[in-house]
Short mmCIF file of C-alpha atoms in Angstrom, two decimals:
data_model
loop_
_atom_site.label_atom_id
_atom_site.label_comp_id
_atom_site.label_asym_id
_atom_site.label_seq_id
_atom_site.Cartn_x
_atom_site.Cartn_y
_atom_site.Cartn_z
CA UNK A 163 -22.97 -2.20 1.69
CA UNK A 164 -20.75 -0.18 4.04
CA UNK A 165 -17.20 -0.32 2.72
CA UNK A 166 -14.47 -0.41 5.38
CA UNK A 167 -11.63 -2.22 3.61
CA UNK A 168 -9.53 0.69 2.36
CA UNK A 169 -6.25 -1.18 2.87
CA UNK A 170 -7.35 -3.82 0.34
CA UNK A 171 -8.42 -1.20 -2.20
CA UNK A 172 -9.90 2.27 -2.25
CA UNK A 173 -12.95 3.50 -4.17
CA UNK A 174 -12.18 4.99 -7.56
CA UNK A 175 -12.29 8.78 -7.30
CA UNK A 176 -14.90 10.27 -9.66
CA UNK A 177 -12.22 12.64 -10.96
CA UNK A 178 -9.96 9.69 -11.81
CA UNK A 179 -12.79 7.97 -13.67
CA UNK A 180 -13.50 11.17 -15.62
CA UNK A 181 -9.83 11.45 -16.58
CA UNK A 182 -9.87 7.87 -17.91
CA UNK A 183 -12.98 8.06 -20.08
CA UNK A 184 -11.56 10.09 -23.02
CA UNK A 185 -8.90 7.40 -23.49
CA UNK A 186 -11.49 4.64 -23.80
CA UNK A 187 -13.48 6.21 -26.68
CA UNK A 188 -14.12 4.58 -30.05
CA UNK A 189 -12.85 5.42 -33.54
CA UNK A 190 -14.87 8.61 -33.81
CA UNK A 191 -12.65 10.10 -31.09
CA UNK A 192 -9.38 8.13 -31.20
CA UNK A 193 -8.49 8.29 -27.53
CA UNK A 194 -7.79 4.58 -27.75
CA UNK A 195 -4.57 5.23 -29.75
CA UNK A 196 -1.32 3.48 -28.87
CA UNK A 197 0.86 5.97 -26.97
CA UNK A 198 3.95 4.52 -28.66
CA UNK A 199 2.68 5.29 -32.19
CA UNK A 200 4.16 8.30 -34.02
CA UNK A 201 0.94 9.65 -35.56
CA UNK A 202 -1.07 12.54 -34.14
CA UNK A 203 -3.43 10.39 -32.07
CA UNK A 204 -0.51 8.42 -30.69
CA UNK A 205 1.33 11.60 -29.75
CA UNK A 206 -1.79 12.84 -27.93
CA UNK A 207 -1.89 9.61 -25.96
CA UNK A 208 1.82 9.96 -25.18
CA UNK A 209 1.20 13.46 -23.88
CA UNK A 210 -1.52 12.16 -21.56
CA UNK A 211 0.85 9.50 -20.23
CA UNK A 212 3.56 12.07 -19.56
CA UNK A 213 1.14 14.42 -17.77
CA UNK A 214 0.18 11.49 -15.56
CA UNK A 215 3.83 10.66 -14.93
CA UNK A 216 4.42 14.20 -13.70
CA UNK A 217 1.35 14.02 -11.43
CA UNK A 218 2.55 10.77 -9.89
CA UNK A 219 6.11 12.07 -9.59
CA UNK A 220 4.81 15.02 -7.55
CA UNK A 221 4.07 12.56 -4.72
CA UNK A 222 7.65 11.27 -4.75
CA UNK A 223 11.08 12.78 -4.03
CA UNK A 224 12.97 14.84 -6.62
CA UNK A 225 16.00 13.25 -8.23
CA UNK A 226 14.37 10.13 -9.59
CA UNK A 227 12.20 8.77 -12.39
CA UNK A 228 8.78 7.13 -12.39
CA UNK A 229 8.46 3.82 -14.24
CA UNK A 230 4.87 2.71 -14.81
CA UNK A 231 4.15 -0.96 -14.04
CA UNK A 232 1.10 -3.22 -13.75
CA UNK A 233 1.05 -2.63 -9.99
CA UNK A 234 3.22 -2.53 -6.89
CA UNK A 235 3.97 -6.26 -7.00
CA UNK A 236 5.65 -5.88 -10.38
CA UNK A 237 7.40 -2.71 -9.19
CA UNK A 238 8.80 -4.58 -6.18
CA UNK A 239 9.95 -7.48 -8.34
CA UNK A 240 11.61 -5.05 -10.74
CA UNK A 241 13.46 -3.34 -7.89
CA UNK A 242 14.62 -6.49 -6.12
CA UNK A 243 15.51 -8.64 -9.12
CA UNK A 244 16.51 -5.83 -11.45
CA UNK A 245 18.90 -4.32 -8.90
CA UNK A 246 21.14 -7.38 -9.11
CA UNK A 247 21.28 -7.58 -5.32
CA UNK A 248 21.98 -11.05 -3.96
CA UNK A 249 21.92 -10.64 -0.16
CA UNK A 250 18.70 -9.26 1.31
CA UNK A 251 17.47 -7.92 4.63
CA UNK A 252 13.73 -7.30 4.99
CA UNK A 253 11.41 -6.53 7.88
CA UNK A 254 9.35 -9.34 9.40
CA UNK A 255 6.09 -7.58 8.50
CA UNK A 256 6.67 -6.95 4.80
CA UNK A 257 3.98 -7.72 2.25
CA UNK A 258 4.35 -11.09 0.52
CA UNK A 259 5.45 -9.28 -2.64
CA UNK A 260 8.65 -8.32 -0.82
CA UNK A 261 9.09 -11.40 1.37
CA UNK A 262 8.56 -13.96 -1.39
CA UNK A 263 10.64 -12.10 -3.97
CA UNK A 264 13.50 -11.61 -1.51
CA UNK A 265 13.43 -15.32 -0.63
CA UNK A 266 13.42 -16.19 -4.33
CA UNK A 267 16.73 -14.36 -4.73
CA UNK A 268 18.19 -15.05 -1.28
CA UNK A 269 16.81 -18.12 0.54
CA UNK A 270 18.85 -17.05 3.58
CA UNK A 271 17.31 -13.56 3.62
CA UNK A 272 17.85 -11.73 6.94
CA UNK A 273 14.54 -10.96 8.64
CA UNK A 274 14.55 -7.76 10.70
CA UNK A 275 12.31 -8.14 13.76
CA UNK A 276 9.67 -5.73 15.03
CA UNK A 277 8.72 -4.97 18.61
CA UNK A 278 5.34 -5.58 20.24
CA UNK A 279 4.04 -2.32 18.74
CA UNK A 280 4.94 -3.51 15.24
CA UNK A 281 7.91 -1.20 14.72
CA UNK A 282 11.39 -1.91 13.39
CA UNK A 283 14.12 -0.50 15.66
CA UNK A 284 16.08 2.13 13.68
CA UNK A 285 19.23 0.56 15.18
CA UNK A 286 18.26 -3.02 14.30
CA UNK A 287 21.20 -5.26 13.38
CA UNK A 288 21.63 -5.48 9.61
CA UNK A 289 24.14 -8.12 8.50
CA UNK A 290 27.32 -6.85 6.91
CA UNK A 291 27.44 -7.62 3.21
CA UNK A 292 23.74 -6.96 2.69
CA UNK A 293 23.07 -5.65 -0.82
CA UNK A 294 19.47 -4.50 -0.42
CA UNK A 295 17.32 -3.59 2.60
CA UNK A 296 13.53 -3.48 2.25
CA UNK A 297 11.24 -1.93 4.86
CA UNK A 298 7.71 -0.78 4.09
CA UNK A 299 6.53 2.71 4.97
CA UNK A 300 3.06 1.86 6.33
CA UNK A 301 2.10 -1.71 7.16
CA UNK A 302 -0.94 -2.93 5.26
CA UNK A 303 -2.34 -5.00 8.13
CA UNK A 304 -1.73 -2.90 11.25
CA UNK A 305 -0.98 0.56 9.84
CA UNK A 306 2.29 1.13 11.69
CA UNK A 307 4.56 3.79 10.18
CA UNK A 308 8.15 2.59 10.08
CA UNK A 309 11.32 4.71 10.58
CA UNK A 310 12.24 4.31 6.93
CA UNK A 311 14.31 7.48 6.71
CA UNK A 312 16.73 6.30 9.41
CA UNK A 313 16.87 2.77 8.02
CA UNK A 314 17.54 4.07 4.50
CA UNK A 315 20.43 6.16 5.80
CA UNK A 316 21.88 3.12 7.52
CA UNK A 317 21.57 1.07 4.34
CA UNK A 318 23.38 3.78 2.40
CA UNK A 319 26.16 3.98 5.01
CA UNK A 320 26.82 0.25 4.63
CA UNK A 321 26.73 0.37 0.84
CA UNK A 322 23.32 -1.29 0.43
CA UNK A 323 20.33 -0.21 -1.63
CA UNK A 324 17.04 0.61 0.10
CA UNK A 325 13.60 -0.37 -1.20
CA UNK A 326 10.46 1.08 0.34
CA UNK A 327 7.04 -0.40 -0.30
CA UNK A 328 5.05 2.84 0.05
CA UNK A 329 1.75 1.41 -1.21
CA UNK A 330 -0.18 2.28 1.94
CA UNK A 331 1.57 5.60 2.55
CA UNK A 332 1.67 7.18 -0.92
CA UNK A 333 -0.69 10.10 -1.18
CA UNK A 334 -1.24 10.09 2.57
CA UNK A 335 2.13 10.89 4.15
CA UNK A 336 5.39 12.27 2.77
CA UNK A 337 7.47 9.91 0.64
CA UNK A 338 10.74 8.61 2.10
CA UNK A 339 13.56 10.89 0.93
CA UNK A 340 16.50 8.49 1.30
CA UNK A 341 15.21 5.42 -0.55
CA UNK A 342 16.68 4.15 -3.81
CA UNK A 343 13.43 2.48 -4.90
CA UNK A 344 9.83 3.31 -3.95
CA UNK A 345 6.92 1.12 -5.05
CA UNK A 346 3.36 2.47 -5.19
CA UNK A 347 -0.05 1.36 -6.51
CA UNK A 348 -2.86 3.45 -7.99
CA UNK A 349 -5.77 1.51 -6.50
CA UNK A 350 -4.61 2.16 -2.93
CA UNK A 351 -4.93 5.92 -3.50
CA UNK A 352 -8.33 6.22 -5.23
CA UNK A 353 -7.04 5.31 -8.69
CA UNK A 354 -7.70 2.34 -10.99
CA UNK A 355 -6.48 -1.22 -10.52
CA UNK A 356 -3.91 -2.62 -12.93
CA UNK A 357 -1.31 0.14 -12.71
CA UNK A 358 1.44 1.07 -10.29
CA UNK A 359 4.86 2.62 -10.42
CA UNK A 360 8.43 2.22 -9.32
CA UNK A 361 10.38 5.34 -8.45
CA UNK A 362 14.09 4.85 -9.16
CA UNK A 363 16.70 7.23 -7.79
CA UNK A 364 18.83 8.85 -10.49
CA UNK A 365 22.07 6.97 -11.03
CA UNK A 366 20.88 3.69 -9.51
CA UNK A 367 21.42 0.89 -12.07
CA UNK A 368 18.48 -1.35 -12.85
CA UNK A 369 17.91 -4.15 -15.36
CA UNK A 370 14.48 -4.92 -16.88
CA UNK A 371 12.39 -7.96 -16.06
CA UNK A 372 10.19 -7.67 -19.13
CA UNK A 373 11.85 -7.50 -22.54
CA UNK A 374 10.36 -6.51 -25.86
CA UNK A 375 9.71 -3.07 -27.26
CA UNK A 376 11.91 -1.18 -24.82
CA UNK A 377 9.17 1.07 -23.43
CA UNK A 378 9.56 2.98 -20.15
CA UNK A 379 13.17 3.83 -20.85
CA UNK A 380 13.96 0.19 -21.56
CA UNK A 381 12.90 -0.88 -18.07
CA UNK A 382 9.38 -2.15 -18.76
CA UNK A 383 8.44 -3.28 -22.24
CA UNK A 384 4.78 -3.36 -23.19
CA UNK A 385 2.11 -0.95 -24.40
CA UNK A 386 0.97 1.44 -21.71
CA UNK A 387 -2.72 2.14 -21.17
CA UNK A 388 -3.32 5.89 -21.46
CA UNK A 389 -6.60 5.41 -19.60
CA UNK A 390 -4.96 3.74 -16.60
CA UNK A 391 -2.13 6.26 -16.58
CA UNK A 392 -4.58 9.18 -16.74
CA UNK A 393 -6.62 7.73 -13.87
CA UNK A 394 -3.48 7.18 -11.81
CA UNK A 395 -2.31 10.72 -12.48
CA UNK A 396 -5.65 12.29 -11.59
CA UNK A 397 -5.81 10.26 -8.37
CA UNK A 398 -2.29 11.36 -7.46
CA UNK A 399 -3.11 15.00 -8.15
CA UNK A 400 -6.17 14.73 -5.89
CA UNK A 401 -4.05 13.26 -3.09
CA UNK A 402 -1.79 16.29 -3.41
CA UNK A 403 -4.57 18.87 -3.37
CA UNK A 404 -6.71 17.12 -0.74
CA UNK A 405 -3.92 15.93 1.55
CA UNK A 406 -4.86 18.16 4.48
CA UNK A 407 -8.61 17.56 4.31
CA UNK A 408 -8.09 13.81 3.81
CA UNK A 409 -5.85 13.66 6.87
CA UNK A 410 -8.26 15.71 9.00
CA UNK A 411 -11.16 13.48 7.95
CA UNK A 412 -9.26 10.30 8.82
CA UNK A 413 -8.17 11.73 12.17
CA UNK A 414 -11.78 12.52 13.05
CA UNK A 415 -12.91 9.03 12.09
CA UNK A 416 -10.06 7.54 14.15
CA UNK A 417 -11.25 9.40 17.25
CA UNK A 418 -14.81 8.25 16.66
CA UNK A 419 -13.73 4.65 16.03
CA UNK A 420 -11.75 4.52 19.27
CA UNK A 421 -14.95 5.24 21.18
CA UNK A 422 -17.14 2.96 19.05
CA UNK A 423 -14.82 -0.02 19.61
CA UNK A 424 -14.06 0.53 23.28
CA UNK A 425 -13.19 -2.79 24.87
CA UNK A 426 -11.35 -4.13 21.82
CA UNK A 427 -7.55 -4.37 21.87
CA UNK A 428 -5.63 -2.38 19.27
CA UNK A 429 -2.90 -4.25 17.37
CA UNK A 430 0.17 -2.14 16.65
CA UNK A 431 1.27 1.26 17.86
CA UNK A 432 -1.45 3.82 18.47
CA UNK A 433 0.98 6.68 17.82
CA UNK A 434 3.32 5.66 14.98
CA UNK A 435 0.40 4.75 12.77
CA UNK A 436 -1.69 5.75 9.77
CA UNK A 437 -4.99 6.35 11.50
CA UNK A 438 -7.09 5.08 8.63
CA UNK A 439 -6.19 1.55 9.73
CA UNK A 440 -7.88 0.03 12.79
CA UNK A 441 -6.67 -3.51 13.53
CA UNK A 442 -8.48 -4.90 16.58
CA UNK A 443 -8.87 -8.16 18.43
CA UNK A 444 -11.12 -9.76 21.04
CA UNK A 445 -10.11 -12.92 22.91
CA UNK A 446 -12.15 -15.88 21.68
CA UNK A 447 -13.64 -14.06 18.70
CA UNK A 448 -14.64 -16.30 15.78
CA UNK A 449 -13.74 -13.97 12.92
CA UNK A 450 -15.19 -16.22 10.20
CA UNK A 451 -18.56 -16.20 11.93
CA UNK A 452 -18.32 -12.45 12.48
CA UNK A 453 -17.68 -11.82 8.78
CA UNK A 454 -20.61 -14.06 7.85
CA UNK A 455 -23.01 -12.30 10.21
CA UNK A 456 -21.97 -8.79 9.11
CA UNK A 457 -22.67 -9.29 5.42
CA UNK A 458 -23.53 -5.65 4.82
CA UNK A 459 -20.18 -4.43 6.13
CA UNK A 460 -17.01 -4.94 4.08
CA UNK A 461 -14.04 -5.36 6.41
CA UNK A 462 -11.37 -8.02 6.62
CA UNK A 463 -9.47 -10.50 8.75
CA UNK A 464 -6.15 -9.16 7.50
CA UNK A 465 -4.31 -8.78 4.21
CA UNK A 466 -6.57 -9.32 1.20
CA UNK A 467 -3.73 -11.26 -0.45
CA UNK A 468 -3.60 -13.85 2.36
CA UNK A 469 -7.04 -13.72 3.99
CA UNK A 470 -8.19 -16.96 2.35
CA UNK A 471 -5.15 -19.00 3.37
CA UNK A 472 -6.41 -19.90 6.86
CA UNK A 473 -2.94 -19.27 8.25
CA UNK A 474 -2.37 -16.87 11.16
CA UNK A 475 -1.13 -13.46 10.08
CA UNK A 476 2.67 -13.34 9.87
CA UNK A 477 2.41 -9.66 10.82
CA UNK A 478 0.52 -10.32 14.07
CA UNK A 479 2.77 -13.25 14.90
CA UNK A 480 5.78 -10.95 14.44
CA UNK A 481 4.29 -8.74 17.17
CA UNK A 482 4.48 -11.72 19.52
CA UNK A 483 0.79 -12.67 19.39
CA UNK A 484 -0.17 -16.32 19.69
CA UNK A 485 -1.87 -18.05 16.77
CA UNK A 486 -5.14 -17.96 18.72
CA UNK A 487 -4.93 -14.21 19.30
CA UNK A 488 -3.83 -13.61 15.71
CA UNK A 489 -6.94 -15.38 14.46
CA UNK A 490 -9.19 -13.21 16.65
CA UNK A 491 -8.29 -9.96 14.85
CA UNK A 492 -10.14 -7.87 12.30
CA UNK A 493 -9.01 -4.95 10.16
CA UNK A 494 -11.20 -1.93 9.55
CA UNK A 495 -10.06 0.62 6.97
CA UNK A 496 -11.66 3.94 6.11
CA UNK A 497 -10.78 7.07 4.19
CA UNK A 498 -11.93 9.94 1.99
CA UNK A 499 -15.40 8.61 1.16
CA UNK A 500 -16.33 7.10 4.54
CA UNK A 501 -19.16 8.88 6.33
CA UNK A 502 -19.47 9.19 10.10
CA UNK A 503 -22.86 7.50 9.96
CA UNK A 504 -21.41 4.57 8.01
CA UNK A 505 -18.75 4.01 10.65
CA UNK A 506 -21.35 4.17 13.41
CA UNK A 507 -23.67 1.68 11.67
CA UNK A 508 -20.82 -0.69 10.93
CA UNK A 509 -19.53 -0.57 14.51
CA UNK A 510 -23.02 -1.29 15.81
CA UNK A 511 -23.33 -4.35 13.56
CA UNK A 512 -19.85 -5.68 14.39
CA UNK A 513 -20.27 -5.16 18.11
CA UNK A 514 -23.69 -6.80 18.08
CA UNK A 515 -22.30 -9.85 16.25
CA UNK A 516 -19.37 -10.08 18.68
CA UNK A 517 -21.74 -9.73 21.61
CA UNK A 518 -23.80 -12.62 20.27
CA UNK A 519 -20.65 -14.74 20.50
CA UNK A 520 -20.27 -13.78 24.17
CA UNK A 521 -16.85 -12.18 23.71
CA UNK A 522 -17.90 -8.66 24.67
#
C-alpha cells in the first residue's frame, strides 16, 4: 500500500511510538500510573505529561497555555462554546468541527467568503458585533494558507476573539501570533490519535465543557493518558528539529508531483499553499471508480470526515466550482515518510486508471 492521505492522518513517528511505550508497561514497571495520583509513580507520570506539554508549547506562541484534549474537535468546541461568544463569523472553508459548532451557538453565523483560489480576503467584511472570528491556518482539503495574522488583528481591533484551527499547519509552518485560541491535533503531525490541544492566550477567559475532577487547570476534567501525551510531545519535538528537512522534502515532492500530474487542474492557490497537499480535478472523472481501481494507493476524494457523505465538497463549492467539477476532484497528501518512488508509482496507477476512463 502506498500511503498518500497525509491530510487525513499521518504515520506515527517511530520516535513517538518509542516515547509512548514506557507508559504502557505492566505492574512490574508502573508506567501505567495515573498522572493525577500523589504517589511516586503518579508523580513520574505527571512529569512525563508536563515534559510533553512543554514540547507541544514550543510549537505555539509564547504568552499562552496548552490544554490537552481528546483531539482538535474537542479543542474547537472548548474554544467556541467555552468562550461564551454568541455571534460568530467563520470562513466558508472551515472544517465541520468549526462550522457545525459555530452554527450550534449562532444559527445566523456570518460566513466569510473565499476567492477562486480558496483564500479569505484580509479586508473581508466582518459584521459589527461579532464576538468570535474563526479562520483556519491551512485548509485540510486544498491546502491553502490563509492570512490569519491580518484577520486576527482585525478581530482584535473590533473587540472579537480569534480562533485558529491550525491542525494542518502545526509543526509545518509558524503558528499564528495574534490568535486567542489555537487548536491542534497530534495525529496530523506524526503523533498518536486520541489527543490534541487547545492553546489559550493568557488572560482570555474560558469555561470548561467537561466537568468532574478539575484536571487541566479546571478546563478539561478527566484522567490524562501519559502515553498519548508522551507521543504527542515527542512528535512535536521532532517537528521542531526536522522542520527544515521536512519542508525541503515536501517541496521536492511538490515539484515532482506537478510534472507527474501534468494535465490535471489544481484546486486552490499554487502559491499560498502547504505544498504537501495536492488537490486535483479532471473534467468527467469518476472518482469512485478511480478509488476502486487504485486499491494499492491510499488517497482521498476530500475530507476524511465527509468523504462518505456523497455530497459535493463545501470547500470546492466555495471556490465557485460546480457540483460536477467538485465531484471530479481527488486529494493527494504526502510528507516526511513518502518516497520519490512511491509518488511515481502512485501517479502512474492513478493516471492509468483515469486514462482508462477516457478523461486524459
